[in-house]
mmCIF file of C-alpha atoms in Angstrom:
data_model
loop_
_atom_site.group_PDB
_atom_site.id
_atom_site.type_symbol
_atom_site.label_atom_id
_atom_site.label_comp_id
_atom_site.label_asym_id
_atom_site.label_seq_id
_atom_site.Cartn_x
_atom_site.Cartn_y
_atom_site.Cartn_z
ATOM 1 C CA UNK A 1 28.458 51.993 85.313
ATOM 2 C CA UNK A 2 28.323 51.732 89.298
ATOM 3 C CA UNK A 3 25.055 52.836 91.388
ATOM 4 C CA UNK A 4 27.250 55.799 92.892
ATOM 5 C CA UNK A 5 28.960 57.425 89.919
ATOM 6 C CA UNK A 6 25.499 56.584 87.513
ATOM 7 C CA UNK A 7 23.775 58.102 90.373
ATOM 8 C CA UNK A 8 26.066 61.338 90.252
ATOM 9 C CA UNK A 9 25.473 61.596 86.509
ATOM 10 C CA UNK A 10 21.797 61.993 86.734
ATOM 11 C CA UNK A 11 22.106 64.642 89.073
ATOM 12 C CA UNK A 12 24.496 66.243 86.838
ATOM 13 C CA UNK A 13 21.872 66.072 84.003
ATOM 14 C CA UNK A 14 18.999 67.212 86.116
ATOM 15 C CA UNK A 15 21.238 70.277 87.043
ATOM 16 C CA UNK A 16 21.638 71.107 83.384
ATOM 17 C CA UNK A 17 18.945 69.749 81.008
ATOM 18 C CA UNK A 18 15.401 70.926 80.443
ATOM 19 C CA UNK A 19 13.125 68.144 81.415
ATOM 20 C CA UNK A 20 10.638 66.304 79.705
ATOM 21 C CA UNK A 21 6.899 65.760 81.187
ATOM 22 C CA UNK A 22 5.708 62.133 80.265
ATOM 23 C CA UNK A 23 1.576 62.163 81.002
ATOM 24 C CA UNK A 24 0.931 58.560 81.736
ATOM 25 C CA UNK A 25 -2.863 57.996 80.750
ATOM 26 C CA UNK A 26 -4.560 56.329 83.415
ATOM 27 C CA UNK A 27 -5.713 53.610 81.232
ATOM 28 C CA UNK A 28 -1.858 52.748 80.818
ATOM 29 C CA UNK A 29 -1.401 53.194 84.320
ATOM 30 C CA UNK A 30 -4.086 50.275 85.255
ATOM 31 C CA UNK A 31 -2.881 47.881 82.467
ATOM 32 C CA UNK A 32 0.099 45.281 82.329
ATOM 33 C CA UNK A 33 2.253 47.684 80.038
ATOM 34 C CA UNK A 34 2.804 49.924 82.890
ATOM 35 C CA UNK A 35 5.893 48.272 84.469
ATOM 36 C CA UNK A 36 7.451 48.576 81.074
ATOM 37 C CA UNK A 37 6.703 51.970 80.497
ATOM 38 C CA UNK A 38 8.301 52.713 83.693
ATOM 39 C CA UNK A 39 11.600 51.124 83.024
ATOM 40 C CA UNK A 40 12.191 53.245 79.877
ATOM 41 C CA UNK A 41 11.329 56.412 81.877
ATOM 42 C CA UNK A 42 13.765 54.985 84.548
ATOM 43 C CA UNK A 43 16.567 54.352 82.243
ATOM 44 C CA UNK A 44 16.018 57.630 80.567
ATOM 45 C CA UNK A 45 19.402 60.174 80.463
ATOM 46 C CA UNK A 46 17.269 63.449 81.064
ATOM 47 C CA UNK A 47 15.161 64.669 83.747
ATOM 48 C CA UNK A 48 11.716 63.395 83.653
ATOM 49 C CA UNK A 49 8.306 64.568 85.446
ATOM 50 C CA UNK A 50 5.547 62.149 85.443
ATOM 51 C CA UNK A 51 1.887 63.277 85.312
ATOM 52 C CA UNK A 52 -0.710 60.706 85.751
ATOM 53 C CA UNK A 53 -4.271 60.467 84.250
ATOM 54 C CA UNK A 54 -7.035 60.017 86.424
ATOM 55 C CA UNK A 55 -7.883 56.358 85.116
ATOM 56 C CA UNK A 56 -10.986 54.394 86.538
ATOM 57 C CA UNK A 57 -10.798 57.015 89.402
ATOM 58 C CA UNK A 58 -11.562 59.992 86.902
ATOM 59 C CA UNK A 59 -14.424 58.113 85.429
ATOM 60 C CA UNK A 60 -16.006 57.043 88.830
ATOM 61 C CA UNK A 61 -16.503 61.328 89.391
ATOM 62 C CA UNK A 62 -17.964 61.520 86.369
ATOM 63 C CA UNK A 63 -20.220 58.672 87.223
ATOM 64 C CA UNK A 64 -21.003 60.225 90.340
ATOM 65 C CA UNK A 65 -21.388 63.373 89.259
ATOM 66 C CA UNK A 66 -24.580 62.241 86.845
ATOM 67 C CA UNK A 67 -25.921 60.363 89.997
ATOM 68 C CA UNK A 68 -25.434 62.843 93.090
ATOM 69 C CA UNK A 69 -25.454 66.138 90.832
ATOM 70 C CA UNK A 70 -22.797 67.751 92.158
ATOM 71 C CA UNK A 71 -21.281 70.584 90.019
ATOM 72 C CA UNK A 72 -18.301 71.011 87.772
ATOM 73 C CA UNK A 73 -15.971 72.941 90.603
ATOM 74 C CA UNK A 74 -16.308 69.986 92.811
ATOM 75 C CA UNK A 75 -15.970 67.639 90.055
ATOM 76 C CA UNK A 76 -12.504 68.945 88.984
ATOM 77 C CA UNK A 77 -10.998 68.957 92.380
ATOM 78 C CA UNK A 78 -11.885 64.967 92.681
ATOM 79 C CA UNK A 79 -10.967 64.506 89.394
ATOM 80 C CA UNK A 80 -7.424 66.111 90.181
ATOM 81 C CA UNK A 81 -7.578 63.964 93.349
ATOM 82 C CA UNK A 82 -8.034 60.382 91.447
ATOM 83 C CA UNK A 83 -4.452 61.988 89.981
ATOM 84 C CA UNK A 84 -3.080 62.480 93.100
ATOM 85 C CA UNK A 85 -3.745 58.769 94.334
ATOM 86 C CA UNK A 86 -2.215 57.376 90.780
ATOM 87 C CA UNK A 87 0.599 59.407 91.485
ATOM 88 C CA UNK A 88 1.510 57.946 94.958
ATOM 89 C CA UNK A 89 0.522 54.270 93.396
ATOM 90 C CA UNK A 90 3.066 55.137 90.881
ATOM 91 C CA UNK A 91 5.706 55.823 93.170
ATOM 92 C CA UNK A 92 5.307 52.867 95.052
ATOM 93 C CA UNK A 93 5.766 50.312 92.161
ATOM 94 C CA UNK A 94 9.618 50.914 92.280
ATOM 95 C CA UNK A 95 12.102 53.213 93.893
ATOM 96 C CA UNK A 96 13.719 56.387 91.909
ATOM 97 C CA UNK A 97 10.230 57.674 91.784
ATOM 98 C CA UNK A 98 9.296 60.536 94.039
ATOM 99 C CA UNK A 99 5.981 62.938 94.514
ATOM 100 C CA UNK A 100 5.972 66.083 94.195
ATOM 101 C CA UNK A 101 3.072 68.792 93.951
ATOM 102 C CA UNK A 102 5.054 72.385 93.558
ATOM 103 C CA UNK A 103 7.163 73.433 90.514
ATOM 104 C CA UNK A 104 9.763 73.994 93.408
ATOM 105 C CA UNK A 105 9.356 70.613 94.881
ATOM 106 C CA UNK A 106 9.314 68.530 91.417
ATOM 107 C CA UNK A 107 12.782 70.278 90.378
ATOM 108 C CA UNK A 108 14.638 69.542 93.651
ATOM 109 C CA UNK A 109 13.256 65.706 92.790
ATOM 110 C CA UNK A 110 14.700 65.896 89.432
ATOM 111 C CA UNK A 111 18.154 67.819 91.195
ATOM 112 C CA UNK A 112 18.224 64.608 93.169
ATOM 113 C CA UNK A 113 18.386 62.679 90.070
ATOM 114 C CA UNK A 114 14.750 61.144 90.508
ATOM 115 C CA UNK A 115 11.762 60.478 88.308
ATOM 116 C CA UNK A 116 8.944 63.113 89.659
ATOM 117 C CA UNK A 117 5.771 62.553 89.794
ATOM 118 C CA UNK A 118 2.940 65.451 89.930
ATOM 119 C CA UNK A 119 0.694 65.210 92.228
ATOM 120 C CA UNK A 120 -1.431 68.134 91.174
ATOM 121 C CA UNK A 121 -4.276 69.140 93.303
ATOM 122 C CA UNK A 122 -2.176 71.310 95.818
ATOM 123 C CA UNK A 123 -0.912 73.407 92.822
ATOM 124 C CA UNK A 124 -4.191 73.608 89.940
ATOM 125 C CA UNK A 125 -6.957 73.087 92.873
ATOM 126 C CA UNK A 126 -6.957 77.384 93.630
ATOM 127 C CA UNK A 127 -6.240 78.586 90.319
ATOM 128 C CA UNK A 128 -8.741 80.524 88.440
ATOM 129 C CA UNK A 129 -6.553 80.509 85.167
ATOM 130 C CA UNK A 130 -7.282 76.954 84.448
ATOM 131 C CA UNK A 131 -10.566 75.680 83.279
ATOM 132 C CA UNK A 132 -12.333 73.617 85.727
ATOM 133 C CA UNK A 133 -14.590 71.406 83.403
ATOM 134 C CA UNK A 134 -14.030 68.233 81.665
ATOM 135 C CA UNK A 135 -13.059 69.916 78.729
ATOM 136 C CA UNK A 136 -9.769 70.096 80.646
ATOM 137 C CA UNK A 137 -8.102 66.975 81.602
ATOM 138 C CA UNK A 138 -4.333 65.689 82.572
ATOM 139 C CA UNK A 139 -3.541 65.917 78.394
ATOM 140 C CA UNK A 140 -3.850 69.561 78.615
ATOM 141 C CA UNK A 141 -2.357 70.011 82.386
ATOM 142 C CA UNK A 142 0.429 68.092 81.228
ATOM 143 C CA UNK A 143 1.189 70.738 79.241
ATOM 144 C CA UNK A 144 0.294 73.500 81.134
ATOM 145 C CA UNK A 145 2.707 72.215 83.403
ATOM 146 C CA UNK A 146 5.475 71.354 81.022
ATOM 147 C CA UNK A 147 4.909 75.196 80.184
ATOM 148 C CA UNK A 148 5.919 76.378 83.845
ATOM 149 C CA UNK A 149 8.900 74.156 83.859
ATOM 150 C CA UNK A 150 10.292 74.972 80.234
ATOM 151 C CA UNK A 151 10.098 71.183 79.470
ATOM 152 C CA UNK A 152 11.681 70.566 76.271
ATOM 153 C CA UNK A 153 8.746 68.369 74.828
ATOM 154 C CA UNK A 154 5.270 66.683 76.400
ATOM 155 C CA UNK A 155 4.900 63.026 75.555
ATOM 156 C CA UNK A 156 1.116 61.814 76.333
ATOM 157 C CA UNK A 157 1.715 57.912 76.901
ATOM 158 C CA UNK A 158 -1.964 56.253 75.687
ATOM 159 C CA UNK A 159 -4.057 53.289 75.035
ATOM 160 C CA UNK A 160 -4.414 53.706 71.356
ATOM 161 C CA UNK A 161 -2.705 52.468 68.276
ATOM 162 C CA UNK A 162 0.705 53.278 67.855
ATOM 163 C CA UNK A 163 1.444 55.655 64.988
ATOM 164 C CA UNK A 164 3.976 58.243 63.481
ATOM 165 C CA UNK A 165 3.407 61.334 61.161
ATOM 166 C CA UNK A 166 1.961 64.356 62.499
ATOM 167 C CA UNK A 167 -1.741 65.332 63.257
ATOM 168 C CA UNK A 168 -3.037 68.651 64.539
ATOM 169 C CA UNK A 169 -4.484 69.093 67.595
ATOM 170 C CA UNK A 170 -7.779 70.083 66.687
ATOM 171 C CA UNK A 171 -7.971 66.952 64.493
ATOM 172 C CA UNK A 172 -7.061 64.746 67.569
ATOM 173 C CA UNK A 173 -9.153 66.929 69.989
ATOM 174 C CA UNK A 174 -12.333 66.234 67.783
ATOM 175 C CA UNK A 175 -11.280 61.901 67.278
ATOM 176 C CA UNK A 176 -11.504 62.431 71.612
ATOM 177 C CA UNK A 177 -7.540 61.441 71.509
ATOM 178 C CA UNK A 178 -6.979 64.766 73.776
ATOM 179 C CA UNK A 179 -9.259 66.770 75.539
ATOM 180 C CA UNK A 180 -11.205 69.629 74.388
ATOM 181 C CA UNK A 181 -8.844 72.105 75.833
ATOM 182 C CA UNK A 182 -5.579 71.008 74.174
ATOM 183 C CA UNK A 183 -5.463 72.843 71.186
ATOM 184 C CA UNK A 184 -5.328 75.913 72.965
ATOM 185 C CA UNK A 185 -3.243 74.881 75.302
ATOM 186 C CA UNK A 186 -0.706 73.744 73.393
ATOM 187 C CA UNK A 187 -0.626 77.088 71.788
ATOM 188 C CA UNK A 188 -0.744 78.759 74.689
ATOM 189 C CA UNK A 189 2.535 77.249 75.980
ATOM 190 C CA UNK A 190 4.559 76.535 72.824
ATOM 191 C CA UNK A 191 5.982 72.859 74.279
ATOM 192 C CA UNK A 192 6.122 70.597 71.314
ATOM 193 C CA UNK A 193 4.014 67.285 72.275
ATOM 194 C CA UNK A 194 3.765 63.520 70.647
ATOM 195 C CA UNK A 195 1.604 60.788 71.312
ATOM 196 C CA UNK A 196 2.735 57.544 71.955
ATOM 197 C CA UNK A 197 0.807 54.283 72.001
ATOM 198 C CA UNK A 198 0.720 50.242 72.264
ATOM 199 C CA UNK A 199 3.848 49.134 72.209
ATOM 200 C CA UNK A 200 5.870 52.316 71.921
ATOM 201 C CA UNK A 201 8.130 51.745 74.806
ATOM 202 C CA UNK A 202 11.626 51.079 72.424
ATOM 203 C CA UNK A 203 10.411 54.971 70.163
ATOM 204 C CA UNK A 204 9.948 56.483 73.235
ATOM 205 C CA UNK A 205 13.375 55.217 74.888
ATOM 206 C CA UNK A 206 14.854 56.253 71.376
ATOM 207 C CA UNK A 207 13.029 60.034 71.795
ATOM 208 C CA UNK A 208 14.261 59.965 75.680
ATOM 209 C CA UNK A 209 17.699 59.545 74.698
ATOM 210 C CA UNK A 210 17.361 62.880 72.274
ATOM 211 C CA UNK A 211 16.239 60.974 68.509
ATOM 212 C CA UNK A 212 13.312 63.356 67.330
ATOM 213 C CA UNK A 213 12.989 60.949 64.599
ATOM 214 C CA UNK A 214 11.312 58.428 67.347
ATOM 215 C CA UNK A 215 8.562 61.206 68.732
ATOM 216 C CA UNK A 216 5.822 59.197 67.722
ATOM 217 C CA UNK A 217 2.978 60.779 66.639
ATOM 218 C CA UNK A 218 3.828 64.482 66.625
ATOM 219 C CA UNK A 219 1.212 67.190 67.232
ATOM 220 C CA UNK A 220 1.104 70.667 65.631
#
């Protein structure tokens, strides 16, 4: 298909399908997979929001939390900062991937027929509704935000072994797969979420295209 009329379909789709929210761990984001990961997301025939783990970033607050003492409110707005900076290193790899940090602003992305990519201090850094600890990382405001967008699933991209089945969230909370806060999250909002790991890029491509058969390692 030509740039133009491929170009017009996406928009078409983004006007019309429920998007999925990919969370890219930060971990994946650093390593040599990433590039790869991309490309499926970029090939993908439905609308797609991107949210970025903190990575390295994330863990240098932490370290410098322990060392300068500083509490957990100031801690969670750096930590959503190291996001922020992974999002806009993200979107600089390759074009067809755009910021955004508003619900509002990451649809008209997708209505463009973009990737988005949440950059989500502006929105979470205010709210009192949303746990500011680390019991509460970008697994569980992946879905909080896949919530407010009525995504039709959450896929958390990770570092870990691929697998398939299902597990429950508490199960994965407790093996420190997800964060603390997921399980309730994930009840809280009602998006069905999967896990994908190393070398998962053709099961997610599968998923993208609409195959729940390829949703890797569903959570419940």
């Amino acid at each position: 298909m030509d740039a133009a009329p491929q170009r017009a379909a996406s928009v078409l789709r983004a006007s019309t399908a429920r998007p999925i929210v990919v969370k890219l761990g930060g971990s994946v984001v650093r390593s040599g997979a990433l590039a790869s990961w991309l490309e499926v997301i970029a090939e993908a025939q439905t609308p797609v929001v991107i949210v970025p783990g903190g990575g390295a970033l994330a863990d240098e607050v932490r370290t410098c939390q322990q060392q300068l003492g500083f509490g957990e409110a100031s801690a969670h707005r750096m930590a959503l900062l190291a996001m922020d900076q992974l999002a806009w290193a993200v979107a600089g790899v390759r074009p067809g991937f755009e910021v955004g940090t508003t619900e509002a602003v990451l649809r008209a992305i997708l209505g463009r027929g973009l990737v988005a990519l949440w950059a989500p201090s502006a929105l979470i850094a205010e709210r009192t509704d949303i746990e500011a600890t680390w019991r509460l990382t970008s697994d569980s405001l992946a879905l909080w935000l896949a919530g407010k967008l009525g995504a039709e699933r959450c896929y958390l991209i990770k570092s870990v072994a691929a697998a398939r089945g299902t597990r429950s969230a508490q199960a994965l909370a407790a093996d420190g797969v997800v964060d603390e806060a997921f399980p309730a999250m994930l009840a809280d909002t009602g998006v069905r979420a999967a896990i994908f790991g190393q070398g998962d890029q053709p099961a997610l491509a599968e998923a993208l295209a609409g195959d729940a058969t390829q949703a890797g390692l569903l959570i419940e």
